[in-house]
PDB file of C-alpha atoms in Angstrom:
ATOM      1  CA  SER A  90      -0.310  -0.045   0.298  1.00 92.00           C
ATOM      2  CA  ALA A  91       2.989   1.971   0.815  1.00 94.00           C
ATOM      3  CA  GLN A  92       6.426   2.430  -0.841  1.00 94.00           C
ATOM      4  CA  VAL A  93       8.407   4.159   2.524  1.00 96.00           C
ATOM      5  CA  GLY A  94      12.316   4.641   0.940  1.00 94.00           C
ATOM      6  CA  THR A  95      14.654   7.539   0.133  1.00 94.00           C
ATOM      7  CA  ALA A  96      14.502  10.513  -2.274  1.00 92.00           C
ATOM      8  CA  ASN A  97      17.210   9.360  -4.351  1.00 95.00           C
ATOM      9  CA  VAL A  98      16.798  11.934  -7.135  1.00 95.00           C
ATOM     10  CA  LYS A  99      17.337  14.265  -4.506  1.00 95.00           C
ATOM     11  CA  GLY A 100      19.887  12.480  -3.399  1.00 95.00           C
ATOM     12  CA  GLY A 101      21.503  12.300  -5.800  1.00 97.00           C
ATOM     13  CA  ARG A 102      20.879  16.379  -6.747  1.00 97.00           C
ATOM     14  CA  GLN A 103      22.017  16.845  -2.604  1.00 96.00           C
ATOM     15  CA  LEU A 104      25.390  15.561  -3.244  1.00 96.00           C
ATOM     16  CA  GLY A 105      25.855  17.700  -6.635  1.00 98.00           C
ATOM     17  CA  ASP A 106      25.219  20.972  -4.501  1.00 97.00           C
ATOM     18  CA  GLU A 107      28.339  19.299  -2.229  1.00 96.00           C
ATOM     19  CA  LEU A 108      30.166  18.855  -5.686  1.00 98.00           C
ATOM     20  CA  LEU A 109      29.560  22.396  -6.816  1.00 98.00           C
ATOM     21  CA  ASN A 110      30.391  24.490  -3.906  1.00 97.00           C
ATOM     22  CA  LEU A 111      33.718  22.173  -3.518  1.00 95.00           C
ATOM     23  CA  SER A 112      34.639  22.373  -7.433  1.00 97.00           C
ATOM     24  CA  GLY A 113      33.182  26.336  -8.143  1.00 97.00           C
ATOM     25  CA  GLY A 114      31.221  24.635 -11.231  1.00 96.00           C
ATOM     26  CA  GLU A 115      34.127  23.801 -12.937  1.00 97.00           C
ATOM     27  CA  GLY A 116      35.853  20.271 -13.844  1.00 98.00           C
ATOM     28  CA  GLU A 117      35.367  16.761 -14.951  1.00 98.00           C
ATOM     29  CA  VAL A 118      33.488  14.117 -12.913  1.00 98.00           C
ATOM     30  CA  GLY A 119      33.998  10.085 -13.871  1.00 98.00           C
ATOM     31  CA  ILE A 120      30.776   8.108 -12.020  1.00 98.00           C
ATOM     32  CA  VAL A 121      31.035   4.268 -11.162  1.00 98.00           C
ATOM     33  CA  GLY A 122      27.306   3.248 -11.143  1.00 98.00           C
ATOM     34  CA  ALA A 123      25.677   0.334 -11.017  1.00 97.00           C
ATOM     35  CA  LEU A 124      23.274   0.348 -14.910  1.00 96.00           C
ATOM     36  CA  ASN A 125      21.423  -2.559 -14.037  1.00 96.00           C
ATOM     37  CA  SER A 126      19.991  -0.641 -10.622  1.00 96.00           C
ATOM     38  CA  THR A 127      17.140   1.172 -11.373  1.00 96.00           C
ATOM     39  CA  VAL A 128      17.614   3.018  -8.271  1.00 95.00           C
ATOM     40  CA  GLN A 129      21.170   3.653  -8.856  1.00 97.00           C
ATOM     41  CA  LEU A 130      19.989   5.259 -12.065  1.00 98.00           C
ATOM     42  CA  GLN A 131      17.726   7.720 -10.227  1.00 97.00           C
ATOM     43  CA  ARG A 132      20.822   8.993  -8.157  1.00 98.00           C
ATOM     44  CA  GLN A 133      23.085   9.388 -11.150  1.00 98.00           C
ATOM     45  CA  LYS A 134      20.417  11.173 -13.120  1.00 98.00           C
ATOM     46  CA  GLY A 135      19.696  13.678 -10.131  1.00 98.00           C
ATOM     47  CA  PHE A 136      23.541  14.278  -9.365  1.00 98.00           C
ATOM     48  CA  SER A 137      24.337  14.424 -13.428  1.00 98.00           C
ATOM     49  CA  ASP A 138      22.019  16.802 -14.019  1.00 98.00           C
ATOM     50  CA  ARG A 139      22.648  18.754 -11.243  1.00 98.00           C
ATOM     51  CA  VAL A 140      26.413  19.072 -12.118  1.00 98.00           C
ATOM     52  CA  THR A 141      26.135  19.576 -15.704  1.00 98.00           C
ATOM     53  CA  ASP A 142      23.504  22.472 -15.064  1.00 98.00           C
ATOM     54  CA  GLY A 143      26.042  24.259 -12.152  1.00 98.00           C
ATOM     55  CA  GLY A 144      29.138  23.549 -15.193  1.00 98.00           C
ATOM     56  CA  MET A 145      30.731  21.034 -15.204  1.00 98.00           C
ATOM     57  CA  THR A 146      30.834  18.306 -17.480  1.00 98.00           C
ATOM     58  CA  ILE A 147      30.527  14.100 -16.817  1.00 98.00           C
ATOM     59  CA  ARG A 148      34.135  12.825 -18.396  1.00 98.00           C
ATOM     60  CA  HIS A 149      32.856   8.835 -18.219  1.00 97.00           C
ATOM     61  CA  VAL A 150      30.631   6.858 -17.011  1.00 98.00           C
ATOM     62  CA  VAL A 151      31.420   2.717 -15.899  1.00 98.00           C
ATOM     63  CA  ASP A 152      29.165   0.556 -14.812  1.00 98.00           C
ATOM     64  CA  GLY A 153      30.513  -1.787 -11.862  1.00 98.00           C
ATOM     65  CA  ARG A 154      27.000  -4.110 -11.719  1.00 97.00           C
ATOM     66  CA  ASN A 155      26.328  -3.476  -8.326  1.00 96.00           C
ATOM     67  CA  ILE A 156      29.589  -5.577  -6.648  1.00 97.00           C
ATOM     68  CA  GLN A 157      32.013  -4.337  -4.765  1.00 97.00           C
ATOM     69  CA  GLU A 158      34.701  -6.553  -7.561  1.00 97.00           C
ATOM     70  CA  GLU A 159      33.699  -5.031 -10.681  1.00 98.00           C
ATOM     71  CA  ALA A 160      33.336  -1.939  -8.914  1.00 98.00           C
ATOM     72  CA  GLN A 161      36.889  -1.421  -8.083  1.00 98.00           C
ATOM     73  CA  THR A 162      38.051  -3.286 -11.498  1.00 98.00           C
ATOM     74  CA  VAL A 163      36.300  -0.250 -13.655  1.00 98.00           C
ATOM     75  CA  ALA A 164      37.203   2.343 -10.918  1.00 98.00           C
ATOM     76  CA  GLU A 165      40.918   1.107 -11.453  1.00 98.00           C
ATOM     77  CA  ASN A 166      40.413   1.546 -15.246  1.00 98.00           C
ATOM     78  CA  LEU A 167      38.773   4.757 -14.722  1.00 98.00           C
ATOM     79  CA  LEU A 168      41.180   6.581 -13.174  1.00 98.00           C
ATOM     80  CA  THR A 169      44.241   4.697 -15.260  1.00 97.00           C
ATOM     81  CA  GLY A 170      43.076   6.243 -18.358  1.00 97.00           C
ATOM     82  CA  ASN A 171      42.392   9.415 -16.441  1.00 98.00           C
ATOM     83  CA  PRO A 172      44.824  10.783 -15.013  1.00 97.00           C
ATOM     84  CA  ASP A 173      43.704  14.361 -14.936  1.00 97.00           C
ATOM     85  CA  LEU A 174      40.361  13.227 -13.345  1.00 98.00           C
ATOM     86  CA  PRO A 175      40.004  16.002 -10.891  1.00 98.00           C
ATOM     87  CA  TYR A 176      36.359  14.318  -9.626  1.00 98.00           C
ATOM     88  CA  ALA A 177      34.957  10.902  -8.964  1.00 98.00           C
ATOM     89  CA  TYR A 178      31.320  10.368  -8.016  1.00 98.00           C
ATOM     90  CA  ALA A 179      29.811   6.125  -7.184  1.00 98.00           C
ATOM     91  CA  THR A 180      26.236   5.807  -6.845  1.00 98.00           C
ATOM     92  CA  GLY A 181      26.044   3.231  -4.219  1.00 97.00           C
ATOM     93  CA  GLU A 182      27.986   1.107  -1.598  1.00 97.00           C
ATOM     94  CA  PRO A 183      29.877  -1.027  -4.197  1.00 97.00           C
ATOM     95  CA  ALA A 184      30.245   1.746  -6.191  1.00 98.00           C
ATOM     96  CA  LEU A 185      31.990   3.746  -2.781  1.00 98.00           C
ATOM     97  CA  ILE A 186      34.393   0.902  -1.763  1.00 98.00           C
ATOM     98  CA  GLY A 187      35.373   0.175  -5.291  1.00 98.00           C
ATOM     99  CA  LEU A 188      36.356   3.153  -5.998  1.00 98.00           C
ATOM    100  CA  ALA A 189      38.224   3.774  -2.706  1.00 98.00           C
ATOM    101  CA  ALA A 190      39.346   0.924  -2.724  1.00 98.00           C
ATOM    102  CA  ALA A 191      41.303   1.901  -6.487  1.00 98.00           C
ATOM    103  CA  VAL A 192      42.205   5.563  -5.512  1.00 98.00           C
ATOM    104  CA  THR A 193      44.324   4.096  -2.534  1.00 96.00           C
ATOM    105  CA  THR A 194      46.323   1.513  -4.711  1.00 95.00           C
ATOM    106  CA  GLN A 195      46.367   4.355  -7.269  1.00 94.00           C
ATOM    107  CA  PRO A 196      47.692   6.284  -5.529  1.00 95.00           C
ATOM    108  CA  ARG A 197      45.150   9.557  -6.394  1.00 97.00           C
ATOM    109  CA  SER A 198      43.923  10.693  -2.616  1.00 97.00           C
ATOM    110  CA  ASP A 199      46.331  13.974  -2.997  1.00 97.00           C
ATOM    111  CA  ASP A 200      44.660  14.756  -6.284  1.00 97.00           C
ATOM    112  CA  LEU A 201      41.289  13.579  -7.299  1.00 98.00           C
ATOM    113  CA  GLU A 202      37.987  14.693  -4.888  1.00 98.00           C
ATOM    114  CA  VAL A 203      35.516  12.000  -4.312  1.00 98.00           C
ATOM    115  CA  VAL A 204      31.793  11.608  -3.273  1.00 98.00           C
ATOM    116  CA  GLY A 205      29.278   8.901  -3.083  1.00 98.00           C
ATOM    117  CA  TRP A 206      26.422   6.934  -1.138  1.00 98.00           C
ATOM    118  CA  ASP A 207      26.626   4.595   2.286  1.00 96.00           C
ATOM    119  CA  LEU A 208      28.904   4.584   4.600  1.00 96.00           C
ATOM    120  CA  SER A 209      31.278   1.809   5.472  1.00 97.00           C
ATOM    121  CA  THR A 210      34.994   1.452   6.560  1.00 96.00           C
ATOM    122  CA  GLN A 211      36.950   2.655   3.353  1.00 97.00           C
ATOM    123  CA  ALA A 212      33.846   5.973   3.340  1.00 98.00           C
ATOM    124  CA  VAL A 213      34.588   6.383   6.295  1.00 98.00           C
ATOM    125  CA  ASP A 214      38.300   6.615   5.967  1.00 98.00           C
ATOM    126  CA  GLY A 215      38.382   8.499   2.968  1.00 98.00           C
ATOM    127  CA  LEU A 216      36.538  11.046   4.684  1.00 98.00           C
ATOM    128  CA  ARG A 217      38.966  10.898   7.680  1.00 98.00           C
ATOM    129  CA  ALA A 218      42.018  11.318   4.669  1.00 98.00           C
ATOM    130  CA  GLY A 219      39.831  14.480   3.467  1.00 98.00           C
ATOM    131  CA  TRP A 220      39.208  13.328   0.036  1.00 98.00           C
ATOM    132  CA  ILE A 221      36.226  12.139   0.355  1.00 98.00           C
ATOM    133  CA  LYS A 222      34.299  14.947   0.567  1.00 98.00           C
ATOM    134  CA  GLY A 223      30.826  13.814   0.859  1.00 98.00           C
ATOM    135  CA  VAL A 224      28.417  11.170   1.366  1.00 98.00           C
ATOM    136  CA  VAL A 225      24.746  10.235   0.865  1.00 97.00           C
ATOM    137  CA  GLN A 226      23.480   8.934   4.121  1.00 95.00           C
ATOM    138  CA  GLN A 227      20.295   6.497   4.360  1.00 92.00           C
ATOM    139  CA  ASN A 228      18.083   7.741   7.395  1.00 90.00           C
ATOM    140  CA  THR A 229      17.600   4.039   8.707  1.00 88.00           C
ATOM    141  CA  PHE A 230      15.845   5.409  11.814  1.00 90.00           C
ATOM    142  CA  GLU A 231      13.494   7.253  10.049  1.00 94.00           C
ATOM    143  CA  PHE A 232      12.925   4.321   7.508  1.00 94.00           C
ATOM    144  CA  GLY A 233      11.538   2.376  10.596  1.00 95.00           C
ATOM    145  CA  TYR A 234       9.021   5.671  12.013  1.00 97.00           C
ATOM    146  CA  GLN A 235       7.995   6.470   8.250  1.00 97.00           C
ATOM    147  CA  SER A 236       7.174   2.302   8.162  1.00 97.00           C
ATOM    148  CA  MET A 237       5.843   2.052  11.243  1.00 97.00           C
ATOM    149  CA  ASN A 238       3.391   5.577  11.078  1.00 97.00           C
ATOM    150  CA  ALA A 239       2.513   4.388   7.784  1.00 97.00           C
ATOM    151  CA  ALA A 240       1.049   0.602   8.916  1.00 97.00           C
ATOM    152  CA  ILE A 241      -0.663   2.473  11.806  1.00 98.00           C
ATOM    153  CA  ASP A 242      -2.469   4.504   9.788  1.00 98.00           C
ATOM    154  CA  LEU A 243      -3.398   1.490   7.555  1.00 97.00           C
ATOM    155  CA  VAL A 244      -4.790  -0.193  10.293  1.00 97.00           C
ATOM    156  CA  CYS A 245      -7.000   2.471  11.277  1.00 98.00           C
ATOM    157  CA  GLY A 246      -8.579   3.505   8.004  1.00 97.00           C
ATOM    158  CA  ARG A 247      -6.728   6.069   6.610  1.00 98.00           C
ATOM    159  CA  ASP A 248      -5.513   7.314   3.675  1.00 97.00           C
ATOM    160  CA  VAL A 249      -1.935   6.730   3.107  1.00 97.00           C
ATOM    161  CA  PRO A 250       0.631   8.629  -0.117  1.00 97.00           C
ATOM    162  CA  ALA A 251       2.051   5.550  -2.111  1.00 96.00           C
ATOM    163  CA  ASP A 252       4.916   7.075  -1.722  1.00 95.00           C
ATOM    164  CA  ILE A 253       6.570   8.368   1.263  1.00 97.00           C
ATOM    165  CA  PRO A 254      10.260   9.806   0.720  1.00 94.00           C
ATOM    166  CA  VAL A 255      12.867   9.515   3.468  1.00 94.00           C
ATOM    167  CA  PRO A 256      14.985  13.125   3.671  1.00 89.00           C
ATOM    168  CA  THR A 257      18.878  11.629   3.276  1.00 92.00           C
ATOM    169  CA  GLN A 258      21.989  13.677   4.932  1.00 93.00           C
ATOM    170  CA  ILE A 259      25.185  14.363   4.074  1.00 96.00           C
ATOM    171  CA  VAL A 260      28.369  12.876   5.433  1.00 98.00           C
ATOM    172  CA  THR A 261      31.308  14.817   5.143  1.00 98.00           C
ATOM    173  CA  PRO A 262      34.904  14.946   7.147  1.00 98.00           C
ATOM    174  CA  ASP A 263      33.740  17.649   9.439  1.00 97.00           C
ATOM    175  CA  ASN A 264      30.768  16.021  10.586  1.00 97.00           C
ATOM    176  CA  VAL A 265      32.074  12.268   9.955  1.00 98.00           C
ATOM    177  CA  SER A 266      31.961  11.365  13.589  1.00 96.00           C
ATOM    178  CA  GLU A 267      28.205  12.157  14.515  1.00 95.00           C
ATOM    179  CA  TYR A 268      27.762   9.533  11.856  1.00 94.00           C
ATOM    180  CA  LEU A 269      29.719   6.502  13.091  1.00 93.00           C
ATOM    181  CA  TYR A 270      26.655   4.533  15.006  1.00 90.00           C
ATOM    182  CA  TYR A 271      25.618   3.435  11.057  1.00 87.00           C
ATOM    183  CA  LEU A 272      28.529   0.412  11.180  1.00 87.00           C
ATOM    184  CA  GLU A 273      28.542  -0.185  14.857  1.00 83.00           C
ATOM    185  CA  ARG A 274      27.097  -3.557  15.017  1.00 65.00           C
ATOM    186  CA  GLY A 275      24.977  -4.863  18.223  1.00 50.00           C
TER     187      GLY A 275
END
């Protein structure tokens, strides 16, 4: 009856805004995506539309197929083939972990700035080192809260919207310590 989930296009635009602020609206971006994932295509569209409207150029999009090892391979190829690429964007956790591995093995952490989706140990390491500049984090508490509200409303016979988008949060090097609880395993 209702879909509670991330506003993926909007989150992509938010991350595009972060990169535009960093770059001054100039430069080229490489994208590590998952072309087989509707969700990640939505994130890619929101981001790409925002940064190109802001004056940046998308140089290449590579397909990591939402598999970490494949994302690392295509990210390595992206960075090797574009040694002057100043910015990169990853559309999901496997893509960001793969891109992070490529950045550290190349090594490109001194001349490449990265933004992407979903916190992981690798993303936190990049945020702390300063070469990952922003990560969209989905608000899992809000997913649960909105889902329970929708379920209660449905049981009580009240109307519920078919789509309930949950806003995202942007994690940066400055605020990463506030989000480490996402990595805790209980």
